Amino acid sequence: MKKPAPNFIHKKAVLIFYMLGIGMAIALAWSFWASVILNEGYPESYVVAFPFGRFSDFTDETKASLLPNPYSDPYSFYSPATFVLFRILSHSDVISLICVYFFSLTALAFLLVQVLKPVAAGSWPRVSLAFLFLFLSYPLIYCIDRGNIEILMLPFIAWAIYFYHRHEDLKGTACLFPAICLKFYPALLLIPLLRRKKIGLIAICGVLSVIAIVSGSFFFESPVSEIWSHYRKDLNFYRDSYLLNIGSLEGAASPWNAYKVGLIGLQDLHLIPKVNFGFDGPLILTSYKIYSIAIGLLTITCAVYAWLYERQALRGTLMILLLLSIAAPSGGDYRLMYASLGLVVLMLLPRKRRGDWIALILVTLAVIPKKEIMLTCAGRTETGFSDVAIQVLLNPVFVLAAMGILLYESRRAFDWEKVWKAPIRLLFSRWRFV
Amino acid sequence: MPFITFSALLLVIVVTYVVALMPPGQKPNEQQWLLQRQMGRNCIEAQRLIEDSLPAPFTHWIGPLQGGMIGRDIWYFEGSVGMNSFGTATSEPWKIVYVPETGQILYRAIGSQEQGNLNAALQTAGVELKKR
């Protein structure tokens, strides 16, 4: 491993800020040109999402949370604990959204100010850079525009990573707990605890999350059994309309979404027969099974890499963040917020390793808006517009390539002895509770 | 001090953004909103219920599919099925009257094959036959 140059972190920060700045400037200039000169509306003149349902990821859920059974609304896919939060926030959509955004952005900026110390010396430049990073982050702006609750999860996840890095595991787990209750997958970020064999903290966090989620279902007026049966129905609907069919085709960074766009394009060019995207479509069902297995294997690989084989814990966390940004088969571009978080981690890695620069460029390219080229061959999406942009194909490629490079280049740092001794160590090592 | 200054600026931006862009405050009719939201799922469920009893050689759906709630928690959908996804071969109409809450099928028909009585099902739903 090479010794870092003293200004290694600073150089990376400069590159990231330049790329983010130029990317956002091009996107805004394009949007201005399309709206003012070409007189175009959505999607050409918009950097962010579909404008006609702005904040609807928030307002629809607060509306559903007021029902005796929130899952009577078939578009309710969140856990009961999340709907408890939505009911609390439902008294005023405007005030709640302002509070959520202000809390999230301030908490993120405050953390960035802490971690940007190696980049800028004075407090004014550091604070300016922290806020600049937030406003140049396309996935974050997309998330704010949609009003998705992931904006609230992000500061909790970011602070958890910070505390785990400082070996303050209790604080880290306390931060991660709300994020796990809101959506389950941040649980993958508990891996630093596995590295330190703190099985008790993982168990406590897991049990409390399950209790919070299950007890959330007692909060509503409908019988608990009805709430869970409707939840199951809604998840089936989610699978049929979003995973198998073309829901959220216009804004998801998942390789699965890119695959569906590819199929529609090939079908449009008459290179393949018409594809049935319904639940009875044999091609789409088989493909989805294969994708699920592949993403499952990738998740296991990343988890094992982060737990056992990577010497630097922060690099393991980086891999999990990149995985989280693309793994979910549907959703919006806001999932790339985890890649933005990964970009900060990548920037702050003190030790140079081959491939870091390329990975950094690829991840930065993934989080800048790229809506200049529309894939009209992908047809109309659920929004009613031909709004699938080239980024739908590029983003998963960029993130997967960055992951591949980071994994490949870490092979020299692998402790091969650790690899073959891992199962034995698992059995005989001493586990700490907290 | 710089952090407080930037936070105050952030608060102004957030308040302006949310207040300016939040859709108008008129609340839609809750029941109407819910029915509209339930349409998609019940439509897919209806397709599944038809698929369960699909006789050979019908394998794929062809549109259009339409319907909606016709009585208290009772939904009606109709569409057509074909031998292949292009719908160029044989196609037959299908109809279903069912209760999504319980999964109970009051009437189901694919082509000439009927299960249940359409009149009785519609009467259960409180729909007068002449209106249909």
mmCIF file of N, CA, C and O in Angstrom, chain A residues 6-84:
data_model
loop_
_atom_site.group_PDB
_atom_site.id
_atom_site.type_symbol
_atom_site.label_atom_id
_atom_site.label_comp_id
_atom_site.label_asym_id
_atom_site.label_seq_id
_atom_site.Cartn_x
_atom_site.Cartn_y
_atom_site.Cartn_z
ATOM 1 N N PRO A 6 0.505 14.212 1.094
ATOM 2 C CA PRO A 6 -0.166 15.027 2.112
ATOM 3 C C PRO A 6 -1.445 15.674 1.623
ATOM 4 O O PRO A 6 -2.376 15.887 2.377
ATOM 5 N N ASN A 7 -1.490 16.007 0.322
ATOM 6 C CA ASN A 7 -2.689 16.685 -0.167
ATOM 7 C C ASN A 7 -3.581 15.746 -0.992
ATOM 8 O O ASN A 7 -4.342 16.199 -1.835
ATOM 9 N N PHE A 8 -3.487 14.467 -0.720
ATOM 10 C CA PHE A 8 -4.251 13.470 -1.484
ATOM 11 C C PHE A 8 -5.760 13.707 -1.355
ATOM 12 O O PHE A 8 -6.488 13.735 -2.350
ATOM 13 N N ILE A 9 -6.212 13.917 -0.097
ATOM 14 C CA ILE A 9 -7.647 14.139 0.138
ATOM 15 C C ILE A 9 -8.085 15.454 -0.524
ATOM 16 O O ILE A 9 -9.147 15.520 -1.149
ATOM 17 N N HIS A 10 -7.243 16.471 -0.411
ATOM 18 C CA HIS A 10 -7.562 17.771 -0.979
ATOM 19 C C HIS A 10 -7.734 17.686 -2.489
ATOM 20 O O HIS A 10 -8.677 18.236 -3.068
ATOM 21 N N LYS A 11 -6.826 16.919 -3.136
ATOM 22 C CA LYS A 11 -6.897 16.764 -4.607
ATOM 23 C C LYS A 11 -8.210 16.091 -5.008
ATOM 24 O O LYS A 11 -8.854 16.488 -5.983
ATOM 25 N N LYS A 12 -8.567 15.056 -4.236
ATOM 26 C CA LYS A 12 -9.813 14.339 -4.557
ATOM 27 C C LYS A 12 -11.008 15.279 -4.398
ATOM 28 O O LYS A 12 -11.930 15.287 -5.222
ATOM 29 N N ALA A 13 -10.978 16.077 -3.327
ATOM 30 C CA ALA A 13 -12.099 17.006 -3.076
ATOM 31 C C ALA A 13 -12.231 18.009 -4.222
ATOM 32 O O ALA A 13 -13.347 18.293 -4.680
ATOM 33 N N VAL A 14 -11.092 18.510 -4.696
ATOM 34 C CA VAL A 14 -11.123 19.492 -5.790
ATOM 35 C C VAL A 14 -11.777 18.868 -7.024
ATOM 36 O O VAL A 14 -12.666 19.457 -7.656
ATOM 37 N N LEU A 15 -11.349 17.644 -7.357
ATOM 38 C CA LEU A 15 -11.901 16.975 -8.534
ATOM 39 C C LEU A 15 -13.421 16.775 -8.384
ATOM 40 O O LEU A 15 -14.188 17.057 -9.314
ATOM 41 N N ILE A 16 -13.826 16.311 -7.200
ATOM 42 C CA ILE A 16 -15.259 16.052 -6.971
ATOM 43 C C ILE A 16 -16.068 17.343 -7.119
ATOM 44 O O ILE A 16 -17.078 17.382 -7.839
ATOM 45 N N PHE A 17 -15.626 18.407 -6.459
ATOM 46 C CA PHE A 17 -16.390 19.655 -6.500
ATOM 47 C C PHE A 17 -16.441 20.226 -7.917
ATOM 48 O O PHE A 17 -17.484 20.730 -8.342
ATOM 49 N N TYR A 18 -15.330 20.135 -8.654
ATOM 50 C CA TYR A 18 -15.329 20.621 -10.047
ATOM 51 C C TYR A 18 -16.308 19.821 -10.892
ATOM 52 O O TYR A 18 -17.094 20.377 -11.657
ATOM 53 N N MET A 19 -16.240 18.490 -10.753
ATOM 54 C CA MET A 19 -17.127 17.646 -11.575
ATOM 55 C C MET A 19 -18.595 17.887 -11.229
ATOM 56 O O MET A 19 -19.442 17.998 -12.116
ATOM 57 N N LEU A 20 -18.895 17.955 -9.918
ATOM 58 C CA LEU A 20 -20.290 18.188 -9.507
ATOM 59 C C LEU A 20 -20.773 19.551 -10.001
ATOM 60 O O LEU A 20 -21.899 19.671 -10.503
ATOM 61 N N GLY A 21 -19.896 20.549 -9.876
ATOM 62 C CA GLY A 21 -20.256 21.907 -10.295
ATOM 63 C C GLY A 21 -20.506 21.979 -11.784
ATOM 64 O O GLY A 21 -21.535 22.517 -12.226
ATOM 65 N N ILE A 22 -19.584 21.408 -12.558
ATOM 66 C CA ILE A 22 -19.735 21.454 -14.029
ATOM 67 C C ILE A 22 -20.969 20.658 -14.451
ATOM 68 O O ILE A 22 -21.759 21.106 -15.290
ATOM 69 N N GLY A 23 -21.148 19.496 -13.854
ATOM 70 C CA GLY A 23 -22.308 18.646 -14.185
ATOM 71 C C GLY A 23 -23.610 19.363 -13.925
ATOM 72 O O GLY A 23 -24.523 19.378 -14.769
ATOM 73 N N MET A 24 -23.721 19.992 -12.765
ATOM 74 C CA MET A 24 -24.968 20.690 -12.421
ATOM 75 C C MET A 24 -25.148 21.910 -13.314
ATOM 76 O O MET A 24 -26.275 22.207 -13.758
ATOM 77 N N ALA A 25 -24.049 22.619 -13.624
ATOM 78 C CA ALA A 25 -24.143 23.815 -14.479
ATOM 79 C C ALA A 25 -24.635 23.420 -15.872
ATOM 80 O O ALA A 25 -25.509 24.094 -16.445
ATOM 81 N N ILE A 26 -24.098 22.321 -16.411
ATOM 82 C CA ILE A 26 -24.539 21.866 -17.745
ATOM 83 C C ILE A 26 -26.029 21.516 -17.708
ATOM 84 O O ILE A 26 -26.799 21.889 -18.592
ATOM 85 N N ALA A 27 -26.430 20.797 -16.646
ATOM 86 C CA ALA A 27 -27.836 20.380 -16.539
ATOM 87 C C ALA A 27 -28.760 21.592 -16.461
ATOM 88 O O ALA A 27 -29.812 21.627 -17.120
ATOM 89 N N LEU A 28 -28.376 22.586 -15.657
ATOM 90 C CA LEU A 28 -29.216 23.780 -15.515
ATOM 91 C C LEU A 28 -29.248 24.594 -16.812
ATOM 92 O O LEU A 28 -30.300 25.095 -17.217
ATOM 93 N N ALA A 29 -28.072 24.688 -17.473
ATOM 94 C CA ALA A 29 -28.010 25.430 -18.740
ATOM 95 C C ALA A 29 -28.884 24.744 -19.790
ATOM 96 O O ALA A 29 -29.630 25.404 -20.532
ATOM 97 N N TRP A 30 -28.816 23.438 -19.842
ATOM 98 C CA TRP A 30 -29.626 22.665 -20.788
ATOM 99 C C TRP A 30 -31.112 22.882 -20.508
ATOM 100 O O TRP A 30 -31.919 23.101 -21.422
ATOM 101 N N SER A 31 -31.458 22.838 -19.228
ATOM 102 C CA SER A 31 -32.850 23.006 -18.830
ATOM 103 C C SER A 31 -33.347 24.405 -19.212
ATOM 104 O O SER A 31 -34.461 24.563 -19.729
ATOM 105 N N PHE A 32 -32.496 25.402 -18.982
ATOM 106 C CA PHE A 32 -32.847 26.790 -19.334
ATOM 107 C C PHE A 32 -33.038 26.926 -20.844
ATOM 108 O O PHE A 32 -34.017 27.493 -21.321
ATOM 109 N N TRP A 33 -32.089 26.356 -21.594
ATOM 110 C CA TRP A 33 -32.147 26.413 -23.059
ATOM 111 C C TRP A 33 -33.417 25.727 -23.573
ATOM 112 O O TRP A 33 -34.125 26.244 -24.427
ATOM 113 N N ALA A 34 -33.719 24.557 -23.002
ATOM 114 C CA ALA A 34 -34.894 23.809 -23.454
ATOM 115 C C ALA A 34 -36.184 24.546 -23.131
ATOM 116 O O ALA A 34 -37.124 24.546 -23.933
ATOM 117 N N SER A 35 -36.234 25.198 -21.962
ATOM 118 C CA SER A 35 -37.500 25.850 -21.597
ATOM 119 C C SER A 35 -37.649 27.220 -22.249
ATOM 120 O O SER A 35 -38.735 27.559 -22.724
ATOM 121 N N VAL A 36 -36.569 28.006 -22.302
ATOM 122 C CA VAL A 36 -36.685 29.383 -22.813
ATOM 123 C C VAL A 36 -36.542 29.448 -24.330
ATOM 124 O O VAL A 36 -37.354 30.054 -25.017
ATOM 125 N N ILE A 37 -35.520 28.786 -24.860
ATOM 126 C CA ILE A 37 -35.263 28.881 -26.319
ATOM 127 C C ILE A 37 -36.170 27.912 -27.080
ATOM 128 O O ILE A 37 -36.823 28.286 -28.052
ATOM 129 N N LEU A 38 -36.199 26.657 -26.628
ATOM 130 C CA LEU A 38 -36.983 25.667 -27.373
ATOM 131 C C LEU A 38 -38.452 25.626 -26.944
ATOM 132 O O LEU A 38 -39.264 24.951 -27.567
ATOM 133 N N ASN A 39 -38.746 26.305 -25.842
ATOM 134 C CA ASN A 39 -40.118 26.337 -25.328
ATOM 135 C C ASN A 39 -40.665 24.943 -25.008
ATOM 136 O O ASN A 39 -41.826 24.646 -25.260
ATOM 137 N N GLU A 40 -39.814 24.094 -24.509
ATOM 138 C CA GLU A 40 -40.219 22.730 -24.160
ATOM 139 C C GLU A 40 -40.658 22.688 -22.701
ATOM 140 O O GLU A 40 -40.180 23.465 -21.877
ATOM 141 N N GLY A 41 -41.524 21.760 -22.381
ATOM 142 C CA GLY A 41 -41.936 21.567 -20.986
ATOM 143 C C GLY A 41 -41.253 20.350 -20.404
ATOM 144 O O GLY A 41 -40.095 20.071 -20.729
ATOM 145 N N TYR A 42 -41.983 19.608 -19.577
ATOM 146 C CA TYR A 42 -41.429 18.368 -19.045
ATOM 147 C C TYR A 42 -41.380 17.336 -20.169
ATOM 148 O O TYR A 42 -42.304 17.305 -20.969
ATOM 149 N N PRO A 43 -40.379 16.497 -20.300
ATOM 150 C CA PRO A 43 -39.251 16.296 -19.399
ATOM 151 C C PRO A 43 -37.988 17.081 -19.796
ATOM 152 O O PRO A 43 -37.079 17.184 -18.992
ATOM 153 N N GLU A 44 -37.948 17.646 -21.015
ATOM 154 C CA GLU A 44 -36.697 18.249 -21.505
ATOM 155 C C GLU A 44 -36.200 19.371 -20.601
ATOM 156 O O GLU A 44 -35.005 19.526 -20.392
ATOM 157 N N SER A 45 -37.126 20.169 -20.058
ATOM 158 C CA SER A 45 -36.698 21.365 -19.335
ATOM 159 C C SER A 45 -36.579 21.140 -17.825
ATOM 160 O O SER A 45 -36.462 22.096 -17.075
ATOM 161 N N TYR A 46 -36.630 19.916 -17.397
ATOM 162 C CA TYR A 46 -36.585 19.653 -15.949
ATOM 163 C C TYR A 46 -35.343 18.861 -15.547
ATOM 164 O O TYR A 46 -35.060 17.820 -16.139
ATOM 165 N N VAL A 47 -34.639 19.374 -14.532
ATOM 166 C CA VAL A 47 -33.482 18.637 -14.011
ATOM 167 C C VAL A 47 -33.962 17.532 -13.076
ATOM 168 O O VAL A 47 -33.395 16.457 -13.018
ATOM 169 N N VAL A 48 -35.039 17.817 -12.347
ATOM 170 C CA VAL A 48 -35.514 16.843 -11.356
ATOM 171 C C VAL A 48 -36.686 16.034 -11.907
ATOM 172 O O VAL A 48 -36.837 15.896 -13.116
ATOM 173 N N ALA A 49 -37.523 15.533 -10.973
ATOM 174 C CA ALA A 49 -38.530 14.549 -11.371
ATOM 175 C C ALA A 49 -39.774 15.198 -11.985
ATOM 176 O O ALA A 49 -39.867 16.419 -12.131
ATOM 177 N N PHE A 50 -40.726 14.332 -12.301
ATOM 178 C CA PHE A 50 -42.047 14.685 -12.807
ATOM 179 C C PHE A 50 -42.661 15.788 -11.939
ATOM 180 O O PHE A 50 -42.886 15.588 -10.747
ATOM 181 N N PRO A 51 -42.951 16.982 -12.512
ATOM 182 C CA PRO A 51 -43.340 18.111 -11.655
ATOM 183 C C PRO A 51 -44.786 18.089 -11.176
ATOM 184 O O PRO A 51 -45.128 18.778 -10.241
ATOM 185 N N PHE A 52 -45.626 17.278 -11.835
ATOM 186 C CA PHE A 52 -47.058 17.382 -11.521
ATOM 187 C C PHE A 52 -47.427 16.659 -10.219
ATOM 188 O O PHE A 52 -48.516 16.834 -9.709
ATOM 189 N N GLY A 53 -46.542 15.855 -9.731
ATOM 190 C CA GLY A 53 -46.836 15.194 -8.458
ATOM 191 C C GLY A 53 -45.786 15.552 -7.434
ATOM 192 O O GLY A 53 -45.357 14.700 -6.666
ATOM 193 N N ARG A 54 -45.369 16.814 -7.448
ATOM 194 C CA ARG A 54 -44.281 17.223 -6.549
ATOM 195 C C ARG A 54 -44.645 16.943 -5.083
ATOM 196 O O ARG A 54 -45.784 17.180 -4.676
ATOM 197 N N PHE A 55 -43.690 16.433 -4.324
ATOM 198 C CA PHE A 55 -43.826 16.067 -2.899
ATOM 199 C C PHE A 55 -44.811 14.921 -2.683
ATOM 200 O O PHE A 55 -45.176 14.636 -1.545
ATOM 201 N N SER A 56 -45.290 14.280 -3.769
ATOM 202 C CA SER A 56 -46.372 13.304 -3.583
ATOM 203 C C SER A 56 -45.909 12.065 -2.819
ATOM 204 O O SER A 56 -46.732 11.360 -2.242
ATOM 205 N N ASP A 57 -44.605 11.770 -2.811
ATOM 206 C CA ASP A 57 -44.135 10.637 -2.005
ATOM 207 C C ASP A 57 -44.409 10.901 -0.525
ATOM 208 O O ASP A 57 -44.489 9.974 0.275
ATOM 209 N N PHE A 58 -44.547 12.173 -0.182
ATOM 210 C CA PHE A 58 -44.836 12.541 1.201
ATOM 211 C C PHE A 58 -46.343 12.734 1.403
ATOM 212 O O PHE A 58 -46.937 12.129 2.293
ATOM 213 N N THR A 59 -46.957 13.538 0.524
ATOM 214 C CA THR A 59 -48.367 13.897 0.759
ATOM 215 C C THR A 59 -49.296 12.686 0.595
ATOM 216 O O THR A 59 -50.261 12.551 1.334
ATOM 217 N N ASP A 60 -48.976 11.783 -0.349
ATOM 218 C CA ASP A 60 -49.816 10.581 -0.506
ATOM 219 C C ASP A 60 -49.718 9.695 0.732
ATOM 220 O O ASP A 60 -50.697 9.084 1.152
ATOM 221 N N GLU A 61 -48.514 9.615 1.291
ATOM 222 C CA GLU A 61 -48.335 8.727 2.452
ATOM 223 C C GLU A 61 -48.983 9.313 3.703
ATOM 224 O O GLU A 61 -49.530 8.577 4.517
ATOM 225 N N THR A 62 -48.921 10.647 3.861
ATOM 226 C CA THR A 62 -49.594 11.232 5.040
ATOM 227 C C THR A 62 -51.109 11.023 4.914
ATOM 228 O O THR A 62 -51.781 10.755 5.903
ATOM 229 N N LYS A 63 -51.603 11.112 3.678
ATOM 230 C CA LYS A 63 -53.031 10.886 3.441
ATOM 231 C C LYS A 63 -53.403 9.443 3.792
ATOM 232 O O LYS A 63 -54.397 9.188 4.465
ATOM 233 N N ALA A 64 -52.565 8.507 3.335
ATOM 234 C CA ALA A 64 -52.842 7.093 3.615
ATOM 235 C C ALA A 64 -52.746 6.806 5.115
ATOM 236 O O ALA A 64 -53.491 5.972 5.647
ATOM 237 N N SER A 65 -51.846 7.494 5.799
ATOM 238 C CA SER A 65 -51.650 7.222 7.223
ATOM 239 C C SER A 65 -52.870 7.623 8.046
ATOM 240 O O SER A 65 -53.038 7.169 9.170
ATOM 241 N N LEU A 66 -53.742 8.462 7.484
ATOM 242 C CA LEU A 66 -54.942 8.884 8.208
ATOM 243 C C LEU A 66 -56.078 7.858 8.096
ATOM 244 O O LEU A 66 -57.072 7.956 8.813
ATOM 245 N N LEU A 67 -55.917 6.884 7.201
ATOM 246 C CA LEU A 67 -56.939 5.853 7.044
ATOM 247 C C LEU A 67 -56.877 4.904 8.251
ATOM 248 O O LEU A 67 -55.807 4.718 8.832
ATOM 249 N N PRO A 68 -58.007 4.296 8.608
ATOM 250 C CA PRO A 68 -57.971 3.317 9.704
ATOM 251 C C PRO A 68 -56.947 2.206 9.427
ATOM 252 O O PRO A 68 -56.281 1.722 10.333
ATOM 253 N N ASN A 69 -56.847 1.821 8.158
ATOM 254 C CA ASN A 69 -55.820 0.864 7.741
ATOM 255 C C ASN A 69 -55.025 1.515 6.595
ATOM 256 O O ASN A 69 -55.521 1.599 5.476
ATOM 257 N N PRO A 70 -53.808 1.990 6.870
ATOM 258 C CA PRO A 70 -53.054 2.698 5.812
ATOM 259 C C PRO A 70 -52.862 1.846 4.565
ATOM 260 O O PRO A 70 -52.691 2.382 3.470
ATOM 261 N N TYR A 71 -52.925 0.543 4.730
ATOM 262 C CA TYR A 71 -52.687 -0.352 3.582
ATOM 263 C C TYR A 71 -53.946 -0.557 2.742
ATOM 264 O O TYR A 71 -53.928 -1.334 1.798
ATOM 265 N N SER A 72 -55.044 0.143 3.103
ATOM 266 C CA SER A 72 -56.211 0.146 2.193
ATOM 267 C C SER A 72 -55.815 0.872 0.922
ATOM 268 O O SER A 72 -56.384 0.647 -0.136
ATOM 269 N N ASP A 73 -54.862 1.793 1.064
ATOM 270 C CA ASP A 73 -54.299 2.440 -0.121
ATOM 271 C C ASP A 73 -53.266 1.475 -0.705
ATOM 272 O O ASP A 73 -52.278 1.166 -0.048
ATOM 273 N N PRO A 74 -53.509 0.993 -1.914
ATOM 274 C CA PRO A 74 -52.616 -0.049 -2.451
ATOM 275 C C PRO A 74 -51.181 0.421 -2.683
ATOM 276 O O PRO A 74 -50.304 -0.396 -2.869
ATOM 277 N N TYR A 75 -50.966 1.731 -2.675
ATOM 278 C CA TYR A 75 -49.609 2.231 -2.902
ATOM 279 C C TYR A 75 -48.848 2.420 -1.590
ATOM 280 O O TYR A 75 -47.855 3.119 -1.542
ATOM 281 N N SER A 76 -49.329 1.792 -0.520
ATOM 282 C CA SER A 76 -48.644 1.872 0.770
ATOM 283 C C SER A 76 -47.667 0.703 0.876
ATOM 284 O O SER A 76 -48.080 -0.439 1.087
ATOM 285 N N PHE A 77 -46.391 1.009 0.713
ATOM 286 C CA PHE A 77 -45.391 -0.069 0.707
ATOM 287 C C PHE A 77 -44.449 0.007 1.906
ATOM 288 O O PHE A 77 -43.568 -0.825 2.053
ATOM 289 N N TYR A 78 -44.591 1.066 2.727
ATOM 290 C CA TYR A 78 -43.675 1.224 3.848
ATOM 291 C C TYR A 78 -44.124 0.374 5.043
ATOM 292 O O TYR A 78 -45.251 -0.099 5.093
ATOM 293 N N SER A 79 -43.217 0.258 6.024
ATOM 294 C CA SER A 79 -43.530 -0.545 7.207
ATOM 295 C C SER A 79 -44.529 0.203 8.089
ATOM 296 O O SER A 79 -44.660 1.432 7.988
ATOM 297 N N PRO A 80 -45.233 -0.513 8.993
ATOM 298 C CA PRO A 80 -46.186 0.164 9.883
ATOM 299 C C PRO A 80 -45.521 1.257 10.718
ATOM 300 O O PRO A 80 -46.124 2.302 10.966
ATOM 301 N N ALA A 81 -44.256 1.043 11.119
ATOM 302 C CA ALA A 81 -43.559 2.061 11.914
ATOM 303 C C ALA A 81 -43.446 3.361 11.123
ATOM 304 O O ALA A 81 -43.592 4.463 11.679
ATOM 305 N N THR A 82 -43.209 3.255 9.828
ATOM 306 C CA THR A 82 -43.098 4.445 8.983
ATOM 307 C C THR A 82 -44.435 5.171 8.918
ATOM 308 O O THR A 82 -44.484 6.398 8.910
ATOM 309 N N PHE A 83 -45.524 4.381 8.862
ATOM 310 C CA PHE A 83 -46.839 5.025 8.798
ATOM 311 C C PHE A 83 -47.216 5.699 10.117
ATOM 312 O O PHE A 83 -47.979 6.664 10.115
ATOM 313 N N VAL A 84 -46.684 5.205 11.225
ATOM 314 C CA VAL A 84 -46.892 5.902 12.501
ATOM 315 C C VAL A 84 -46.250 7.291 12.401
ATOM 316 O O VAL A 84 -46.861 8.298 12.769
#
